[in-house]
XYZ file of C-alpha atoms in Angstrom:
783
model
C 0.252 -0.026 0.168
C 1.910 3.641 -0.193
C 2.730 5.052 2.549
C 3.555 8.944 0.555
C -0.878 9.534 0.409
C -0.941 8.820 -3.123
C -4.528 8.450 -2.728
C -7.477 11.108 -1.117
C -10.256 10.101 0.288
C -13.088 12.143 -0.170
C -15.490 11.774 2.881
C -19.256 12.906 2.040
C -21.094 12.793 6.289
C -23.553 14.955 7.432
C -22.696 13.806 9.968
C -19.885 15.242 12.399
C -18.693 12.021 13.979
C -19.066 9.776 11.473
C -16.548 12.163 9.882
C -14.061 11.991 12.729
C -14.025 8.590 13.127
C -13.462 7.447 9.290
C -10.882 10.342 9.605
C -8.771 8.593 12.718
C -9.378 5.225 10.766
C -7.541 6.463 7.155
C -5.725 9.676 8.377
C -2.185 6.956 8.346
C -2.679 6.275 4.681
C -4.566 8.168 3.456
C -4.722 11.595 2.127
C -8.572 12.575 4.024
C -11.078 15.415 3.385
C -14.919 16.026 3.569
C -17.587 17.461 3.495
C -21.014 17.641 5.298
C -22.179 19.891 2.113
C -23.656 17.775 -1.462
C -23.397 20.293 -3.296
C -20.052 21.623 -1.914
C -18.929 18.092 -2.029
C -20.068 17.730 -6.074
C -17.890 20.784 -6.200
C -15.086 19.424 -5.112
C -15.135 15.714 -6.996
C -15.477 18.215 -9.852
C -12.356 20.068 -8.939
C -8.681 20.301 -10.430
C -7.761 17.287 -7.639
C -10.604 14.845 -7.704
C -10.404 12.150 -4.536
C -8.885 8.600 -5.524
C -12.638 7.461 -3.572
C -15.576 8.670 -2.198
C -16.640 7.202 0.557
C -21.188 8.578 0.374
C -23.240 8.876 3.103
C -26.739 8.530 1.338
C -28.626 10.068 3.631
C -27.688 14.135 2.664
C -29.407 17.102 3.365
C -29.990 19.054 0.476
C -29.697 16.485 -2.765
C -29.044 12.687 -1.147
C -26.501 10.606 -1.809
C -28.246 8.255 -4.586
C -28.397 11.761 -6.441
C -24.391 11.943 -6.124
C -23.661 8.573 -7.378
C -25.682 9.292 -10.616
C -24.194 12.816 -11.322
C -20.844 11.121 -10.349
C -21.610 8.621 -12.715
C -22.739 10.808 -15.554
C -19.940 12.466 -16.172
C -17.262 10.756 -18.026
C -14.744 12.805 -16.387
C -14.951 11.354 -12.851
C -17.353 8.418 -13.690
C -14.023 6.519 -13.088
C -13.938 7.022 -9.184
C -14.711 4.322 -6.888
C -17.728 4.728 -4.912
C -18.597 3.374 -1.366
C -22.048 3.664 0.344
C -21.409 4.254 3.903
C -25.441 4.224 5.415
C -27.751 2.980 7.936
C -29.702 2.669 5.432
C -29.125 -1.803 5.578
C -32.399 -3.328 3.572
C -31.140 -6.128 0.310
C -33.435 -3.567 -1.589
C -31.274 -0.232 -0.551
C -27.887 -2.075 -1.583
C -29.055 -3.605 -4.263
C -29.532 -0.202 -5.407
C -26.062 0.962 -5.048
C -24.729 -0.922 -7.130
C -27.508 -0.792 -9.856
C -26.270 3.080 -10.056
C -23.272 2.682 -9.641
C -21.810 2.182 -6.243
C -18.483 -0.265 -6.041
C -19.234 -1.451 -2.183
C -21.655 -0.220 0.119
C -21.212 -1.038 4.300
C -23.779 -0.687 6.948
C -23.158 1.569 10.066
C -22.719 1.442 12.613
C -19.060 0.172 11.439
C -15.774 -1.781 11.719
C -13.341 0.336 11.617
C -11.468 -2.672 10.070
C -13.301 -3.542 7.667
C -13.390 -0.259 6.608
C -9.764 -0.105 5.773
C -9.714 -3.105 4.212
C -11.977 -2.398 1.949
C -10.656 0.924 1.113
C -7.557 -0.806 0.752
C -8.665 -3.262 -2.139
C -10.943 -1.104 -3.529
C -7.795 1.525 -4.235
C -5.340 -1.396 -4.346
C -7.688 -2.362 -8.009
C -7.311 0.955 -9.081
C -5.268 2.632 -10.970
C -6.823 5.589 -11.411
C -4.933 6.506 -15.602
C -5.469 3.153 -16.415
C -9.369 3.543 -16.038
C -9.779 7.053 -17.295
C -8.314 5.749 -20.311
C -10.102 3.314 -20.611
C -12.555 4.595 -19.992
C -12.022 6.998 -22.707
C -11.055 4.347 -24.960
C -12.592 2.483 -27.891
C -10.856 -0.513 -27.034
C -14.006 -2.610 -25.722
C -13.769 -6.614 -26.541
C -14.141 -9.143 -23.231
C -12.144 -11.931 -21.965
C -14.769 -14.452 -20.389
C -13.594 -16.782 -18.272
C -16.674 -19.070 -17.976
C -16.231 -23.611 -18.311
C -20.744 -23.679 -18.854
C -21.422 -23.394 -21.741
C -25.029 -22.574 -21.538
C -23.389 -19.696 -19.954
C -20.923 -18.362 -22.611
C -23.666 -19.093 -25.020
C -26.537 -16.709 -23.173
C -23.710 -14.270 -22.501
C -21.771 -13.545 -25.674
C -25.087 -12.607 -26.335
C -26.117 -10.146 -24.665
C -22.557 -9.157 -24.379
C -22.292 -8.367 -28.561
C -26.169 -6.866 -28.096
C -24.472 -4.610 -26.003
C -22.157 -3.456 -28.004
C -19.433 -5.629 -27.175
C -16.958 -8.030 -28.418
C -16.123 -10.977 -26.416
C -13.000 -13.690 -26.242
C -14.431 -16.758 -24.312
C -12.701 -19.158 -22.321
C -13.131 -21.697 -20.193
C -8.926 -21.986 -18.376
C -7.720 -20.532 -15.766
C -4.783 -21.160 -18.285
C -6.383 -20.383 -21.268
C -7.617 -16.736 -19.550
C -3.350 -15.553 -18.111
C -2.338 -17.344 -21.782
C -4.825 -14.614 -23.047
C -3.782 -11.831 -20.873
C 0.076 -11.843 -21.931
C -0.900 -11.770 -25.015
C -3.544 -9.251 -25.223
C -5.475 -6.080 -24.775
C -9.108 -6.342 -23.018
C -11.874 -4.193 -21.840
C -12.375 -6.083 -18.815
C -12.738 -9.994 -17.810
C -16.368 -11.356 -16.938
C -14.354 -14.507 -14.388
C -16.042 -17.552 -13.685
C -15.007 -18.406 -9.273
C -15.492 -21.777 -9.963
C -13.101 -23.088 -13.018
C -12.024 -27.238 -13.532
C -8.220 -26.169 -12.803
C -7.943 -23.623 -10.786
C -10.938 -20.795 -8.565
C -11.529 -17.589 -10.204
C -10.307 -16.355 -6.388
C -6.108 -17.404 -7.742
C -6.349 -16.017 -11.183
C -8.103 -12.805 -9.863
C -5.488 -12.644 -6.717
C -2.750 -13.630 -9.492
C -3.627 -10.826 -11.930
C -3.738 -8.592 -9.138
C 0.104 -9.987 -7.200
C 1.392 -10.313 -10.911
C 2.735 -13.457 -9.480
C 2.020 -14.239 -14.197
C 3.691 -12.437 -17.161
C 0.650 -10.292 -17.775
C -0.496 -7.060 -19.705
C -2.924 -4.334 -17.933
C -2.511 -5.219 -13.088
C -5.166 -3.288 -13.182
C -7.409 -4.449 -15.304
C -10.604 -4.136 -14.415
C -12.449 -7.924 -12.579
C -15.717 -8.251 -12.680
C -16.762 -12.283 -10.872
C -19.845 -14.286 -12.017
C -21.468 -15.909 -9.326
C -24.612 -18.262 -7.506
C -22.993 -16.799 -4.264
C -24.483 -12.936 -2.963
C -23.727 -13.155 0.563
C -22.071 -10.237 2.728
C -18.720 -12.283 3.266
C -18.589 -13.907 0.086
C -18.521 -10.270 -1.442
C -16.029 -9.558 1.159
C -13.636 -12.483 0.196
C -14.257 -11.720 -3.775
C -13.147 -8.042 -2.780
C -9.793 -9.341 -0.982
C -8.758 -10.879 -3.315
C -8.228 -8.178 -6.075
C -12.260 -8.147 -7.912
C -14.266 -4.800 -8.415
C -17.219 -6.151 -8.532
C -19.817 -9.077 -9.137
C -22.848 -9.256 -11.123
C -24.512 -13.017 -9.333
C -26.064 -15.400 -11.381
C -28.055 -16.309 -12.613
C -27.820 -13.039 -14.416
C -30.053 -10.130 -15.376
C -29.087 -8.636 -18.237
C -29.879 -5.488 -17.213
C -27.785 -6.479 -14.554
C -24.352 -6.445 -16.368
C -25.240 -3.464 -17.989
C -25.348 -1.374 -15.399
C -22.023 -3.019 -13.691
C -20.061 -3.047 -17.159
C -20.879 0.497 -18.256
C -18.570 1.689 -14.336
C -15.972 0.806 -16.142
C -16.012 0.777 -20.128
C -17.137 2.372 -22.744
C -18.554 1.519 -25.860
C -18.062 3.324 -28.834
C -20.420 1.250 -31.382
C -22.965 2.689 -34.246
C -25.385 0.573 -33.136
C -27.909 1.767 -30.406
C -27.943 0.406 -26.600
C -30.683 -0.740 -25.388
C -32.072 -2.339 -22.069
C -32.660 -5.279 -21.567
C -34.489 -6.685 -18.165
C -35.558 -10.890 -19.042
C -33.735 -13.197 -20.661
C -35.574 -13.146 -23.758
C -35.707 -9.586 -23.832
C -32.223 -9.805 -23.611
C -31.196 -12.191 -26.673
C -33.385 -11.406 -29.420
C -36.977 -12.811 -31.082
C -35.393 -14.180 -32.931
C -32.318 -16.125 -31.410
C -35.195 -17.122 -28.535
C -36.482 -20.841 -29.614
C -33.054 -21.400 -31.408
C -31.663 -20.199 -27.855
C -34.264 -22.689 -26.217
C -33.545 -25.999 -28.545
C -29.993 -25.429 -27.253
C -30.449 -25.448 -23.753
C -33.049 -28.629 -24.241
C -30.291 -29.993 -26.478
C -27.445 -29.967 -23.009
C -29.864 -30.667 -20.500
C -29.858 -34.240 -21.817
C -26.309 -34.715 -21.392
C -26.677 -33.391 -17.591
C -29.005 -35.982 -17.224
C -27.208 -38.649 -18.786
C -24.524 -37.277 -16.460
C -26.535 -37.501 -13.311
C -27.730 -40.875 -13.641
C -24.194 -42.045 -14.314
C -22.791 -40.169 -11.464
C -26.573 -41.395 -8.649
C -25.226 -44.756 -9.789
C -21.997 -45.217 -8.040
C -23.976 -43.154 -4.739
C -24.099 -45.839 -2.543
C -20.842 -47.646 -3.242
C -17.604 -47.009 -2.953
C -17.306 -43.817 -5.055
C -20.165 -41.833 -3.558
C -17.306 -39.054 -2.009
C -17.072 -38.771 -5.916
C -19.387 -38.879 -7.101
C -22.182 -36.093 -4.967
C -19.135 -33.585 -6.279
C -20.200 -34.154 -9.342
C -23.396 -34.211 -8.741
C -23.019 -30.776 -7.246
C -21.112 -29.238 -9.735
C -23.618 -30.008 -12.905
C -26.527 -28.652 -10.073
C -24.270 -25.617 -9.982
C -24.104 -25.365 -13.249
C -27.504 -25.717 -13.908
C -28.388 -23.383 -10.595
C -26.932 -20.654 -12.934
C -27.816 -21.599 -16.202
C -30.646 -22.544 -16.158
C -32.735 -19.447 -15.238
C -31.136 -18.059 -18.187
C -32.976 -19.396 -19.885
C -36.558 -19.372 -18.894
C -35.824 -22.300 -16.518
C -37.103 -20.644 -12.523
C -37.742 -24.508 -11.632
C -35.021 -25.578 -12.227
C -32.386 -23.009 -11.066
C -34.455 -23.477 -8.098
C -34.316 -27.265 -6.962
C -30.588 -26.942 -8.186
C -30.307 -25.742 -4.901
C -32.035 -28.187 -2.959
C -29.853 -30.896 -4.685
C -27.109 -28.340 -3.856
C -27.988 -27.552 -0.469
C -28.702 -31.225 0.535
C -27.154 -33.310 3.304
C -27.380 -37.492 3.811
C -29.848 -39.533 2.460
C -31.675 -35.834 2.065
C -29.011 -35.300 -0.839
C -29.831 -38.651 -1.964
C -34.095 -38.639 -2.770
C -33.387 -34.812 -3.674
C -31.384 -36.166 -6.870
C -33.088 -38.675 -8.074
C -36.132 -35.619 -8.118
C -34.110 -33.589 -9.892
C -33.017 -35.928 -12.276
C -37.046 -37.024 -13.018
C -38.530 -33.376 -12.963
C -35.506 -32.595 -15.393
C -37.008 -35.510 -17.330
C -40.564 -34.497 -17.751
C -39.046 -30.632 -18.804
C -37.177 -32.372 -22.202
C -40.227 -33.973 -22.913
C -40.345 -31.140 -25.266
C -44.199 -31.348 -27.144
C -45.377 -28.416 -29.142
C -48.086 -25.805 -27.988
C -50.894 -25.734 -28.885
C -53.465 -22.696 -29.794
C -57.270 -22.633 -29.920
C -57.502 -19.884 -32.433
C -61.685 -19.134 -33.025
C -62.781 -17.763 -35.609
C -65.997 -17.732 -38.471
C -63.852 -16.583 -41.672
C -60.106 -16.557 -42.550
C -59.042 -13.905 -42.273
C -57.561 -14.723 -39.076
C -56.147 -17.980 -39.827
C -54.077 -17.325 -42.882
C -52.857 -14.067 -41.327
C -50.839 -16.168 -38.406
C -49.631 -18.889 -40.144
C -48.275 -16.446 -42.504
C -46.332 -14.088 -38.698
C -46.244 -18.327 -37.361
C -44.625 -20.128 -40.082
C -41.210 -20.380 -38.626
C -42.796 -21.918 -35.247
C -43.451 -25.072 -34.004
C -47.125 -24.309 -33.077
C -49.776 -26.637 -33.941
C -53.546 -24.528 -34.486
C -56.555 -25.848 -33.435
C -59.940 -24.134 -35.259
C -63.478 -23.698 -34.110
C -65.432 -21.069 -35.723
C -67.914 -20.467 -32.577
C -68.016 -20.600 -28.902
C -69.607 -23.532 -28.244
C -67.192 -24.699 -30.802
C -64.522 -23.936 -29.100
C -66.632 -24.872 -25.319
C -66.656 -28.827 -26.601
C -63.140 -28.567 -27.984
C -61.439 -27.851 -24.602
C -63.280 -30.786 -22.940
C -61.454 -33.155 -24.901
C -57.713 -31.083 -26.380
C -54.770 -29.687 -23.332
C -54.379 -26.457 -24.969
C -52.232 -23.599 -23.972
C -53.330 -20.986 -25.294
C -56.544 -19.089 -27.032
C -56.455 -16.185 -29.972
C -60.042 -15.086 -30.718
C -61.763 -13.062 -32.719
C -64.181 -10.683 -29.968
C -67.117 -10.665 -32.300
C -68.107 -13.658 -33.665
C -72.011 -15.723 -34.751
C -73.439 -16.812 -31.084
C -71.567 -14.852 -28.711
C -68.444 -12.361 -27.567
C -64.787 -12.683 -25.978
C -65.783 -11.941 -22.725
C -68.741 -14.354 -23.216
C -65.416 -17.116 -23.367
C -63.424 -14.970 -20.648
C -66.365 -15.409 -18.619
C -66.216 -18.996 -19.181
C -62.894 -19.792 -19.179
C -62.529 -18.198 -15.949
C -65.581 -19.541 -14.120
C -63.341 -22.939 -14.775
C -60.503 -24.283 -12.247
C -59.380 -26.277 -14.868
C -59.438 -23.576 -17.084
C -58.988 -20.749 -16.333
C -55.628 -20.412 -16.227
C -55.366 -21.071 -19.893
C -54.486 -16.926 -21.442
C -56.394 -15.405 -23.462
C -55.565 -13.252 -26.595
C -58.120 -10.930 -28.220
C -58.504 -9.962 -31.264
C -61.058 -7.238 -32.774
C -61.510 -3.680 -34.396
C -62.145 -0.889 -32.560
C -64.070 -1.115 -29.510
C -66.009 0.528 -27.143
C -62.883 0.823 -24.746
C -65.390 -0.275 -20.931
C -65.678 -3.532 -23.448
C -62.629 -3.767 -23.765
C -61.400 -2.709 -20.003
C -65.031 -6.025 -19.419
C -62.649 -8.394 -21.272
C -59.066 -7.206 -19.352
C -61.183 -7.418 -15.935
C -63.028 -11.077 -17.062
C -59.540 -12.800 -17.132
C -57.317 -11.841 -21.103
C -54.068 -11.495 -21.602
C -54.177 -8.994 -24.390
C -56.202 -7.590 -25.970
C -55.190 -6.512 -29.919
C -57.043 -3.891 -32.411
C -56.852 -3.731 -36.504
C -54.304 -3.969 -37.611
C -51.756 -4.654 -35.580
C -47.900 -4.952 -35.591
C -47.535 -8.662 -36.481
C -43.613 -8.712 -34.926
C -45.222 -6.849 -32.074
C -48.436 -9.716 -31.664
C -45.101 -12.716 -32.140
C -42.976 -11.242 -29.875
C -46.496 -11.228 -27.219
C -47.717 -15.093 -28.520
C -44.007 -15.871 -28.112
C -43.403 -14.908 -24.714
C -46.609 -16.289 -23.045
C -46.431 -19.623 -24.035
C -42.881 -19.100 -22.625
C -43.411 -18.042 -19.644
C -45.825 -21.119 -19.443
C -45.001 -23.785 -16.301
C -46.214 -27.036 -16.626
C -46.821 -26.905 -11.726
C -50.543 -26.458 -11.342
C -51.559 -23.853 -10.813
C -52.128 -23.369 -6.587
C -55.349 -21.678 -6.576
C -57.306 -24.404 -7.916
C -58.190 -25.974 -5.058
C -59.242 -22.182 -3.323
C -62.292 -21.173 -6.432
C -65.362 -24.192 -7.401
C -66.717 -23.936 -10.500
C -69.681 -22.269 -12.016
C -71.561 -26.170 -11.526
C -70.994 -27.260 -8.437
C -71.755 -23.241 -7.255
C -75.136 -23.057 -8.353
C -75.907 -26.798 -7.677
C -75.302 -25.640 -4.083
C -76.339 -22.425 -4.351
C -80.003 -24.453 -5.765
C -79.205 -26.801 -1.780
C -79.299 -23.835 -0.051
C -82.093 -22.723 -1.815
C -84.935 -26.074 -1.240
C -83.596 -25.868 2.346
C -84.470 -22.784 3.047
C -80.869 -22.796 5.347
C -80.220 -19.375 6.226
C -77.533 -18.393 3.315
C -76.173 -15.433 1.831
C -74.750 -14.285 -1.463
C -71.631 -12.536 -1.417
C -70.161 -10.580 -4.075
C -66.741 -9.280 -2.879
C -64.224 -6.675 -4.810
C -60.665 -6.017 -4.300
C -59.803 -2.156 -4.393
C -56.104 -2.352 -5.290
C -56.137 -5.581 -7.435
C -57.963 -3.621 -10.433
C -54.795 -1.171 -10.294
C -52.363 -4.799 -10.604
C -54.378 -5.475 -13.324
C -53.743 -2.451 -14.697
C -50.198 -2.017 -14.172
C -49.123 -4.772 -13.758
C -50.828 -6.966 -16.126
C -52.304 -10.869 -15.549
C -50.238 -12.772 -14.009
C -49.424 -9.857 -10.910
C -53.808 -9.469 -9.844
C -53.884 -13.492 -10.135
C -51.313 -13.425 -7.177
C -52.646 -11.009 -5.401
C -56.374 -12.718 -6.010
C -55.537 -16.042 -5.466
C -52.889 -14.246 -2.519
C -56.316 -12.986 -1.339
C -58.155 -16.176 -1.120
C -55.946 -18.294 0.749
C -56.530 -15.841 3.184
C -60.551 -15.871 3.790
C -59.662 -20.557 3.172
C -57.658 -19.582 6.834
C -60.705 -17.511 8.287
C -63.515 -19.136 7.221
C -63.113 -22.043 5.449
C -65.815 -24.364 4.462
C -68.303 -21.226 5.462
C -68.047 -19.638 2.368
C -67.629 -21.025 -1.500
C -65.523 -18.190 -3.878
C -65.860 -18.390 -7.155
C -63.817 -16.114 -9.830
C -66.168 -13.628 -10.352
C -64.068 -11.177 -12.750
C -60.215 -9.974 -12.154
C -60.806 -8.371 -9.313
C -64.302 -9.123 -8.119
C -65.560 -13.254 -6.125
C -68.030 -14.549 -4.942
C -69.526 -15.996 -2.672
C -71.661 -18.757 -0.659
C -71.838 -18.157 2.748
C -72.869 -20.289 5.522
C -72.807 -18.101 8.994
C -71.442 -19.834 12.325
C -74.012 -19.437 15.193
C -71.746 -17.981 16.371
C -70.967 -14.706 14.699
C -73.986 -12.903 12.713
C -73.051 -12.668 9.399
C -72.230 -8.891 9.117
C -69.353 -9.520 12.274
C -67.922 -12.200 10.401
C -68.013 -9.772 6.357
C -65.880 -7.194 8.857
C -63.691 -9.031 10.518
C -62.733 -10.409 7.627
C -62.736 -6.715 6.059
C -59.881 -5.793 9.404
C -57.578 -8.796 8.359
C -57.754 -7.166 4.675
C -56.323 -4.135 5.603
C -53.989 -5.469 8.283
C -51.949 -8.074 5.516
C -50.441 -6.325 2.304
C -49.352 -8.618 -1.078
C -46.086 -6.658 -2.913
C -46.356 -5.152 -5.812
C -43.629 -6.057 -8.865
C -41.536 -2.630 -8.120
C -41.916 -3.745 -4.002
C -44.493 -1.478 -3.048
C -46.634 -3.048 -1.329
C -50.768 -3.149 -1.004
C -53.547 -3.801 1.388
C -56.459 -6.595 0.914
C -59.321 -3.805 1.680
C -62.349 -4.357 -0.133
C -65.989 -4.091 -0.116
C -68.715 -6.212 -0.198
C -71.717 -6.544 -0.407
C -74.205 -9.144 1.063
C -78.069 -11.112 0.414
C -80.175 -13.287 1.868
C -81.295 -15.989 -0.787
C -84.137 -16.182 -1.024
C -86.402 -18.080 -3.448
C -88.672 -15.140 -5.106
C -86.026 -13.702 -7.034
C -84.396 -15.747 -9.237
C -80.325 -15.639 -9.563
C -79.829 -13.341 -11.910
C -81.895 -10.583 -9.589
C -80.004 -10.787 -6.616
C -76.439 -10.159 -8.798
C -77.543 -6.863 -10.688
C -78.598 -6.675 -6.713
C -75.433 -6.839 -5.231
C -73.791 -5.029 -8.158
C -76.076 -2.266 -6.963
C -74.884 -2.457 -3.195
C -71.758 -2.105 -4.561
C -72.290 0.859 -4.948
C -72.951 1.560 -1.602
C -70.165 -0.122 0.160
C -68.012 2.528 -1.502
C -68.505 4.639 1.306
C -69.779 1.605 3.633
C -67.757 -1.791 3.364
C -69.990 -4.213 4.000
C -73.203 -3.501 2.443
C -76.139 -6.022 3.892
C -79.333 -5.968 1.223
C -82.496 -5.653 3.207
C -85.303 -7.748 1.427
C -87.654 -4.718 1.200
C -84.105 -3.108 0.153
C -83.858 -5.069 -2.387
C -87.679 -4.667 -4.136
C -86.758 -0.797 -4.853
C -83.026 -0.989 -6.406
C -84.614 -0.102 -10.030
C -87.430 2.566 -8.482
C -85.890 5.566 -10.148
C -84.660 3.773 -13.343
C -85.966 3.810 -16.758
C -85.711 2.013 -20.127
C -87.256 2.410 -23.294
C -86.989 -0.825 -25.578
C -86.768 -0.757 -28.813
C -88.526 -3.713 -30.074
C -90.777 -5.048 -33.552
C -90.848 -8.546 -32.657
C -93.949 -8.972 -30.774
C -91.583 -12.126 -28.606
C -88.839 -10.950 -27.638
C -90.327 -7.164 -26.810
C -92.584 -9.060 -24.119
C -90.263 -11.015 -22.407
C -88.135 -7.449 -21.803
C -90.652 -6.210 -20.311
C -91.484 -9.416 -18.535
C -87.828 -9.884 -17.483
C -86.635 -6.252 -16.527
C -89.777 -5.518 -14.872
C -89.075 -8.108 -12.063
C -86.205 -5.741 -10.916
C -88.802 -2.666 -10.622
C -87.725 -0.866 -13.455
C -90.845 0.859 -15.772
C -89.944 -0.075 -18.979
C -91.279 1.353 -21.861
C -91.434 -0.735 -25.668
C -92.119 0.389 -28.597
C -91.540 -1.330 -32.201
C -90.050 1.511 -35.204
C -87.146 3.785 -35.108
C -89.414 7.209 -35.521
C -91.866 6.366 -32.461
C -88.312 5.505 -30.631
C -86.000 9.439 -30.901
C -89.490 11.419 -30.462
C -89.132 9.116 -27.103
C -85.875 10.198 -26.266
C -86.513 13.297 -26.537
C -90.406 13.340 -24.594
C -88.801 10.861 -21.703
C -85.963 10.756 -19.049
C -84.407 7.642 -19.543
C -81.828 5.871 -18.081
C -81.420 3.607 -20.901
C -82.035 2.557 -24.311
C -81.948 -1.331 -25.337
C -82.289 -0.811 -29.852
C -83.329 -3.310 -31.818
C -81.002 -2.558 -35.538
C -83.695 -3.969 -37.971
C -86.644 -1.991 -37.269
C -89.357 -0.589 -39.558
C -89.164 3.457 -40.744
C -85.696 4.070 -39.371
C -83.135 1.592 -38.306
C -81.075 1.090 -35.079
C -78.417 2.708 -36.452
C -80.187 5.910 -37.413
C -82.032 5.765 -34.782
C -78.378 5.913 -32.508
C -77.070 8.970 -34.545
C -80.520 10.734 -33.059
C -79.858 10.087 -29.558
C -76.218 10.667 -29.798
C -76.526 14.620 -31.129
C -79.145 15.495 -28.299
C -77.505 13.056 -25.199
C -73.442 12.224 -25.084
C -72.250 8.315 -23.978
C -72.638 8.550 -20.128
C -75.268 10.908 -20.585
C -77.689 8.038 -21.956
C -76.563 4.971 -22.917
C -76.834 2.991 -25.417
C -77.244 -1.293 -26.021
C -77.181 -2.792 -28.807
C -80.122 -6.220 -28.734
C -79.327 -7.495 -32.528
C -78.334 -10.917 -34.589
C -76.453 -8.994 -36.999
C -73.455 -10.119 -35.503
C -70.887 -9.277 -37.845
C -67.877 -7.956 -36.807
C -68.458 -4.424 -39.400
C -72.551 -4.310 -37.956
C -71.229 -4.676 -34.534
C -67.704 -1.658 -35.070
C -70.362 0.468 -37.013
C -72.133 0.622 -33.361
C -70.129 1.797 -31.277
C -68.445 4.023 -33.899
C -72.063 5.717 -34.288
C -71.368 5.788 -29.349
C -73.023 3.153 -28.059
C -71.660 1.897 -25.014
C -72.622 -2.369 -25.645
C -74.062 -5.227 -27.792
C -75.869 -8.096 -27.517
C -76.264 -10.770 -29.583
C -79.803 -12.984 -29.728
C -80.597 -15.516 -28.451
C -79.604 -13.931 -25.539
C -79.117 -14.600 -21.882
C -81.671 -13.103 -19.298
C -78.724 -12.726 -17.197
C -75.993 -12.104 -19.363
C -78.548 -8.750 -19.979
C -79.567 -7.761 -16.778
C -76.142 -8.202 -15.699
C -75.202 -5.075 -18.874
C -77.398 -3.042 -18.043
C -77.080 -3.082 -13.879
C -73.541 -2.310 -15.349
C -74.522 0.974 -17.279
C -77.673 2.134 -14.863
C -74.599 3.177 -12.782
C -72.926 6.145 -14.737
């Protein structure tokens, strides 16, 4: 270590006691200067005599430590200066973020003086200011990759080349020394476990110049599956500048490498997050095939080694198995097989009989993974246009398409065929996409099949309903073919063969209705409950379908723990649950649900950005009574949720139920006498006042004379068709002041699209379900 105080250390901390302590620790070996002010700190760093290393507190007034670090990293003239955070923030998220924005180390308070001195020495020993600045300014960005695992080499090279770097890969320590003796590199990425020596031995030899090499101060980044504090300490002591943990994320590689290298490339630079994005969709299937091919060889090696576990060679066999498991622990997650990575850990860390059992379980699981069959996609559309388009888009993919022209055919197909994904046209001869989604999401055996909807332009509310019921994506024609292909590929790669843990939590629609009828027949004291999770809708819209599934599944687990068999649950849509509740004699139904409210507000779900949301919910309840039909009770519950927004549990009494719709007035425009009579008879049961007219001109006159809450409008009408009626209505009322539902047998996409363009809020195809009609009317009556 230099004793002439060549290295200058800048301490940035607003606490004088910390500065005094650090100064006492470092002043004998280094030139120490300090400041308690963030703006002054930046002036000192940018001065003509900048520090060689910075010790930086995070919690600073005016400008915090993170922002100082970001500003230093953004300035090429000073970005080479190593920054060590010294802070009381000790959670892993804070530490990870510190490394992400450019720090070389992270020390928590209260700190050990010996540790601080050792860390500062190590980072300065591995750092030569002139070399660092020249390297940052140089366009020589070739990286030496030292890694023996061919799977990791393949992914790392693809990612690095995408980022603009050239790569030279070697698989042993001796090969690395030969390269470093004859060529100049910008940086070394070094695996810690190699066949001939450890990464620690290689790094130490480079720093101590025990081998003939050209660049003793070259940055060395460790590639490791270990990330503990002790392990990181060992990396620094042996001469590493930083580390990247396996399975490594491309964003981690990019963030760390840009601290040491500048890419002089005309190509556009990318920011990557997940492995498939990093390698590019054009390489994804090739990479996956490469992984499966190598995985089969690993299975052969594991089987061979496992045969000797109970023999005299068992120690050597165990070492071989753990080495293979360690290799797969790092590489498999990079290829999208995180389950393999997790199971590899159980083998690597097991001992004795548990190790033997875990090994055989691991082999069995790997064999299942390698039995790859083409994904089966159910394509639902009544024409040939989409079918021809998809054949063209996916011509180079190993997907099997099964075609259905109606929702009825699709549901029959799903009874007998194992389907990986559904692509459906929104408008079909016998129903629309919402009907199919709702049917599947209420079936525990089918609810996890991803659904992608394709449609012409429709009302945003209808699109939102598709998402709420559980659609993964909604594409409006015309759409970008490459983007669509990328979406489908990502969904299929994400699908796991393992069963969804939510299946036992939810019942299917048939079982639910059967139980409902049993309670009704026996006149048992029971309730229908509609529960809406307040934060689940935001989770769906901001983070996607999988996050909302996880959210509602965890809430269902919470309910199951507290109420068990007393509450039978069915998924109603992606932020609502429908329940049959049989209250315990010790508690009133109202108190039981309210107790659950308290628990929900005190329990939390962690979102992908690490923010937390409670399981706060609103609910409405109504007693099951024979005088009301099932769909009438559901409509009442929908209205009850409106009152529950301010009073978290809204109990609907019988007398209130009779008058829920009393203030509403609907105009039905229908020239078919049978359908018209049915609409009047069915809707009147809810207490709504109904007017029926049979031609278009009368409809326009009625709308202008009476204050209607909703219009249900047929398209084929005498004197003036429904489209003309709709045009007249929209000249006088916007869609929220007077919502309109088209009720029609004209189910072509062109007709429906025209209706939405003219201002319809929704449409229902004939023949229709009474419940569907009442449910859609109820939603629009709440506007």
